[in-house]
Amino acid sequence: MDKKALEALLKDMTIEEKVMQLVQIPGSEYEADAEITGVERGQVKDNVKRLAGSTLGIWGAKRLRKIQEQYMKEHPHHIPLMFMLDVIHGHKTVLPCPLGQGAAFDPEAVRKGAEMQAREAAADGVHATFSPMADLCRDARWGRIMESTGEDKLLNSRMAAAMVEGYQGKDRKDPEHIAACVKHFAAYGAAEGGRDYNNTELSEHTLREHYLRSYGEAIKKDPAMVMTSFNSINGIPATGSTFLMKKILREEFGFQGVLISDWGAVGEMINHGYAEDMKDAALKGMLAGVDIDMCSGCYSTHLEELVNTGAVSVEMLDAAVLRVLNMKNDLGLFEDPYRGCNAETGPVITEEGRQLAREAVAASLVLLENKDKTLPLRKDKIAFIGPFADTKRLQSAWAFSGEDENTVTVWEAASEIYAPENRKVAAGCTMMDQDAVTARGICHVENWQQENDRLLAEAVRTAEWADTVVLCLGEDSTQSGEATSKASLKLPAVQRDLLRAIRKTGKKIVTLIFTGRPLELEEVRDLSDALMICWLPGTEGGHGVMDILTGKCAPSGRLPVSFPYTVGQEPLHYDVYPTGRPKPVNGPFEYTSRYLDCENGALYPFGYGLSYTDFAYSDPKLSAQKMTDAETITASITVRNTGDRRGGVTVQLYIRDVTGSRVRPVRELADFKKITLDPGTEETVSFTIKEEMLRFWTAGEKWASEPGKFLVWICNDSNDGQPLEFQLVKAKGE
Ligand code: BGC
């Protein structure tokens, strides 16, 4: 439909019809078994169901086609209904959870993965996904850290931008792509105490420099939608914040698409104590520029009245409705409301998709310890022990459209490799402690103690038979994701007991940790010979893990987030601001900034990860010691594989602005490059340092670089390397 026709359509619509384009209702209104991801708000009235512009949480080519047919027949202007779904890390073929994808440090792989997710979701009738989540996360207590790509703004920016490109493709009309939604705007990851939905208190410069960056970079890729966040920021709920939505999102970021609230967030402004009632909440949502009210019922019950009394102008209403109609038009829904989706053929999991997922798993695994070259596994007798050894629950709580039955377990993958006489499996213990609280309620197991005694005895016998134990531990997938904040980052006690008992057998232990968040792993490190983080790896989890364990693929993942010694260090991130009393390297430590009972830094820092081979780094070089705004400096290093295996390494560039009108972080990731080297070969990795990489939100309240000294590291992780120096010099008037 052309622009004129779209405007003519808008003109012809009644106020009620217009308002309803701004209303999203749960898919359960159309199909009882739809996925509910929020609190139900009660019955949706018939007129809302007939006219609501979009719905969510429902998929399936056949059923969506049926709903669309019926809906369009009844809609006075036959405007198609839009179907949205949380396709977060896979629709049918499930990739590693976003935190795992972050660990691969490979935006192009993430783009391809998003493309596959879009293809599968589109074939199931879905028009838009609520992804990427670009929230910066520095707190492992916050369960939604699993849905992010980690603690670093540059890594997150590249990953979120790649996801938008992958989901949407070049042409949004292409029926193999879907619309993307950058969420949760803004700073949802900074919730106080890591408690989900909580207030965040952030200075404007921290907000701008750190928290807003990845949304901004993703928005440059023109996503169809942005979603507001549940939290308040500096006392104002994000969903009602004109500063965030108007000044930053629309004016500064130039976002032209549809702004949707998070589930019920317009109505939640009442609980926040920011809106008096539903009518006031609807008004505040509209005034902040929220186009679609997801499931709070405030717009559907009060917006028409607000327009009729003039509290919300018709122009404001029309502008919002036009954005929604434009989105439908961009998706090609007016020409084909089914987007080529054939009721007979839903998406299928293809061999190609599985291969992509398998490679994504292998690339996401982070090897943290490998004492005495325990890995790769030798052709020994191997026992696969632990609650994750043979479970299909390898995807996160945000992969509800993917079926567990398609998942390959570690044990299943191992069975394709090892002869029956060389492998055994034992669960060892229950997944969780008795009465553990999950997002879905309390997990109570009848005869829990007897069951665990039996499982432990069996596991010890199995370990005694083996040469090497692959111990598969972790956090259940219902313990990360939304509403899963935790004050402890320890593995369940029952799993720690299992580890200690297996250690007593004296066998080599390769511990695999399946998790959606960083955990406390000091004891696990001490009791294991090798240690690897496997995240929540998805459909091809077992295969990808075995590809690394056997050495078929080289481990190359790097931590996208710091792993603490103890939960008391949270929030924990490498790019901290310096203090007036930094802790010296060699003491004396008294009256310096430190914990008395713990290191300041992480047990395993951001960017850390091992390989099976060794790499030698040459001395890093800078092409010049000075640059002006118009010039660039090349920073380079030569990496040589000195071991006897092929291996991958992610070379990281960090920069520090030594003195500024505002204090600058002790170092910040400025670029990275992943390379793979055969034994005996080397490669020179170069980075270009440009003035724009040195900008920050200055004391003059603007984005600018300032002249002076900068430090540069080219290294292996955020805690590694010796810095070089250069000066940024400003010509007069700059
Ligand atoms: C979550 C969003 C999600 C939405 C729709 C909310 O509870 O915060 O991330 O996209 O539900 O399912």
Short mmCIF file of C-alpha atoms in Angstrom, two decimals, residues 195-386:
data_model
loop_
_atom_site.label_atom_id
_atom_site.label_comp_id
_atom_site.label_asym_id
_atom_site.label_seq_id
_atom_site.Cartn_x
_atom_site.Cartn_y
_atom_site.Cartn_z
CA ARG A 195 15.89 -7.71 42.00
CA ASP A 196 13.80 -7.93 38.86
CA TYR A 197 11.41 -5.05 38.08
CA ASN A 198 13.24 -2.81 40.56
CA ASN A 199 14.10 0.84 40.51
CA THR A 200 17.41 1.91 38.96
CA GLU A 201 19.36 4.96 40.03
CA LEU A 202 21.82 6.10 37.38
CA SER A 203 23.60 9.35 36.75
CA GLU A 204 22.99 10.75 33.28
CA HIS A 205 26.57 10.11 32.21
CA THR A 206 26.57 6.45 33.33
CA LEU A 207 23.20 6.01 31.69
CA ARG A 208 24.38 7.50 28.43
CA GLU A 209 27.89 6.12 28.26
CA HIS A 210 27.17 2.60 29.42
CA TYR A 211 23.51 1.68 29.58
CA LEU A 212 22.08 3.43 26.50
CA ARG A 213 24.87 2.53 24.10
CA SER A 214 23.73 -0.85 22.86
CA TYR A 215 20.11 0.21 22.38
CA GLY A 216 21.42 3.16 20.36
CA GLU A 217 23.65 1.02 18.16
CA ALA A 218 20.88 -1.52 17.56
CA ILE A 219 18.44 1.28 16.69
CA LYS A 220 20.84 2.43 13.96
CA LYS A 221 19.87 -0.81 12.18
CA ASP A 222 16.27 0.42 11.99
CA PRO A 223 14.34 -2.11 14.08
CA ALA A 224 10.57 -2.02 13.60
CA MET A 225 9.98 -1.70 17.35
CA VAL A 226 11.43 -0.68 20.68
CA MET A 227 9.98 -1.95 23.98
CA THR A 228 9.87 0.05 27.21
CA SER A 229 11.16 -1.47 30.44
CA PHE A 230 9.41 -2.30 33.72
CA ASN A 231 11.81 -0.37 35.98
CA SER A 232 11.74 3.21 37.04
CA ILE A 233 14.85 5.30 36.41
CA ASN A 234 15.78 8.00 38.86
CA GLY A 235 12.24 7.98 40.17
CA ILE A 236 10.27 7.88 36.89
CA PRO A 237 8.88 4.64 35.43
CA ALA A 238 10.61 4.16 32.06
CA THR A 239 7.24 3.59 30.40
CA GLY A 240 6.13 7.09 31.38
CA SER A 241 9.43 8.86 30.90
CA THR A 242 9.34 11.63 28.30
CA PHE A 243 13.07 12.15 28.83
CA LEU A 244 13.79 8.58 27.71
CA MET A 245 11.12 8.11 25.09
CA LYS A 246 10.91 11.55 23.54
CA LYS A 247 14.26 13.20 24.10
CA ILE A 248 16.56 10.21 23.85
CA LEU A 249 14.72 7.64 21.77
CA ARG A 250 12.90 9.81 19.25
CA GLU A 251 14.98 12.99 19.12
CA GLU A 252 18.52 11.81 19.73
CA PHE A 253 18.40 8.24 18.42
CA GLY A 254 15.98 9.25 15.64
CA PHE A 255 13.82 6.17 16.18
CA GLN A 256 10.86 6.25 13.78
CA GLY A 257 9.27 2.88 14.49
CA VAL A 258 6.69 1.60 16.95
CA LEU A 259 7.24 1.97 20.69
CA ILE A 260 5.53 -0.84 22.60
CA SER A 261 5.23 -1.13 26.37
CA ASP A 262 6.39 -4.24 28.17
CA TRP A 263 3.66 -6.57 29.42
CA GLY A 264 1.27 -4.55 31.56
CA ALA A 265 3.87 -1.80 32.10
CA VAL A 266 1.46 1.05 31.31
CA GLY A 267 -0.87 -0.12 34.08
CA GLU A 268 2.04 -0.80 36.43
CA MET A 269 2.66 2.93 36.64
CA ILE A 270 -0.17 2.82 39.20
CA ASN A 271 1.80 0.40 41.42
CA HIS A 272 4.89 2.52 40.94
CA GLY A 273 2.91 5.39 42.45
CA TYR A 274 3.28 7.47 39.29
CA ALA A 275 -0.25 7.23 37.88
CA GLU A 276 -3.46 7.54 39.88
CA ASP A 277 -5.56 5.03 38.01
CA MET A 278 -5.82 3.30 34.64
CA LYS A 279 -7.00 6.44 32.90
CA ASP A 280 -4.10 8.45 34.26
CA ALA A 281 -1.73 5.63 33.28
CA ALA A 282 -3.11 5.64 29.72
CA LEU A 283 -2.58 9.40 29.56
CA LYS A 284 0.96 9.18 30.89
CA GLY A 285 1.81 6.35 28.48
CA MET A 286 0.53 8.35 25.50
CA LEU A 287 2.26 11.54 26.59
CA ALA A 288 5.54 9.65 26.86
CA GLY A 289 4.99 8.34 23.34
CA VAL A 290 4.13 4.67 23.98
CA ASP A 291 2.34 3.54 20.81
CA ILE A 292 1.18 0.05 21.80
CA ASP A 293 -0.07 -0.86 25.25
CA MET A 294 0.87 -4.51 25.76
CA CYS A 295 -1.87 -6.18 27.78
CA SER A 296 -2.52 -3.63 30.54
CA GLY A 297 -5.98 -2.72 29.29
CA CYS A 298 -5.40 0.98 29.98
CA TYR A 299 -5.57 2.12 26.35
CA SER A 300 -8.49 -0.14 25.47
CA THR A 301 -10.60 1.14 28.36
CA HIS A 302 -9.60 4.81 28.54
CA LEU A 303 -7.83 6.15 25.49
CA GLU A 304 -10.98 6.88 23.47
CA GLU A 305 -12.33 8.97 26.32
CA LEU A 306 -8.99 10.78 26.65
CA VAL A 307 -9.13 11.67 22.96
CA ASN A 308 -12.78 12.73 23.16
CA THR A 309 -12.08 15.07 26.07
CA GLY A 310 -9.01 16.51 24.33
CA ALA A 311 -6.52 15.27 26.96
CA VAL A 312 -4.84 13.36 24.11
CA SER A 313 -4.98 15.16 20.78
CA VAL A 314 -6.23 13.49 17.62
CA GLU A 315 -2.89 14.38 16.03
CA MET A 316 -1.03 12.48 18.72
CA LEU A 317 -3.35 9.49 18.31
CA ASP A 318 -3.03 9.57 14.52
CA ALA A 319 0.75 9.71 14.63
CA ALA A 320 0.88 6.62 16.85
CA VAL A 321 -1.67 4.72 14.75
CA LEU A 322 0.17 5.61 11.56
CA ARG A 323 3.37 4.13 12.98
CA VAL A 324 1.53 0.87 13.65
CA LEU A 325 -0.07 0.85 10.19
CA ASN A 326 3.31 1.57 8.64
CA MET A 327 4.79 -1.40 10.45
CA LYS A 328 2.04 -3.65 9.09
CA ASN A 329 2.57 -2.19 5.65
CA ASP A 330 6.35 -2.66 5.80
CA LEU A 331 5.77 -6.32 6.61
CA GLY A 332 3.59 -6.59 3.49
CA LEU A 333 0.53 -7.55 5.51
CA PHE A 334 -1.89 -5.45 3.46
CA GLU A 335 -0.91 -7.35 0.32
CA ASP A 336 -0.73 -10.74 2.03
CA PRO A 337 -1.95 -10.97 5.64
CA TYR A 338 -0.44 -14.46 5.88
CA ARG A 339 2.97 -13.44 4.48
CA GLY A 340 3.11 -16.51 2.29
CA CYS A 341 2.60 -18.67 5.33
CA ASN A 342 1.10 -21.93 4.22
CA ALA A 343 -1.17 -23.65 6.69
CA GLU A 344 0.10 -27.05 5.60
CA THR A 345 3.80 -26.45 6.07
CA GLY A 346 5.02 -25.17 9.41
CA PRO A 347 8.73 -24.80 10.09
CA VAL A 348 10.88 -27.90 10.22
CA ILE A 349 14.18 -28.40 11.93
CA THR A 350 16.65 -28.83 9.09
CA GLU A 351 20.05 -30.48 9.06
CA GLU A 352 21.48 -27.13 8.03
CA GLY A 353 19.86 -25.44 11.04
CA ARG A 354 21.15 -28.12 13.36
CA GLN A 355 24.65 -27.69 11.98
CA LEU A 356 24.49 -23.93 12.53
CA ALA A 357 23.27 -24.47 16.09
CA ARG A 358 25.96 -27.07 16.73
CA GLU A 359 28.68 -24.68 15.60
CA ALA A 360 27.13 -21.92 17.70
CA VAL A 361 27.30 -24.16 20.78
CA ALA A 362 30.93 -25.10 20.19
CA ALA A 363 31.84 -21.43 19.72
CA SER A 364 30.04 -20.40 22.92
CA LEU A 365 31.76 -22.76 25.36
CA VAL A 366 34.32 -21.15 27.62
CA LEU A 367 37.17 -23.27 28.92
CA LEU A 368 38.21 -21.89 32.32
CA GLU A 369 40.61 -24.57 33.56
CA ASN A 370 42.51 -27.36 31.89
CA LYS A 371 45.01 -28.68 34.42
CA ASP A 372 47.65 -31.07 32.99
CA LYS A 373 45.91 -30.92 29.61
CA THR A 374 43.02 -33.03 30.87
CA LEU A 375 41.09 -32.00 27.78
CA PRO A 376 40.56 -33.01 25.06
CA LEU A 377 39.32 -36.36 26.33
CA ARG A 378 41.42 -39.41 25.63
CA LYS A 379 39.98 -42.73 24.58
CA ASP A 380 39.44 -43.77 28.20
CA LYS A 381 36.51 -45.18 30.06
CA ILE A 382 34.36 -42.14 30.58
CA ALA A 383 31.52 -41.63 33.05
CA PHE A 384 29.00 -38.90 32.34
CA ILE A 385 27.64 -37.95 35.73
CA GLY A 386 25.32 -35.25 37.01
#
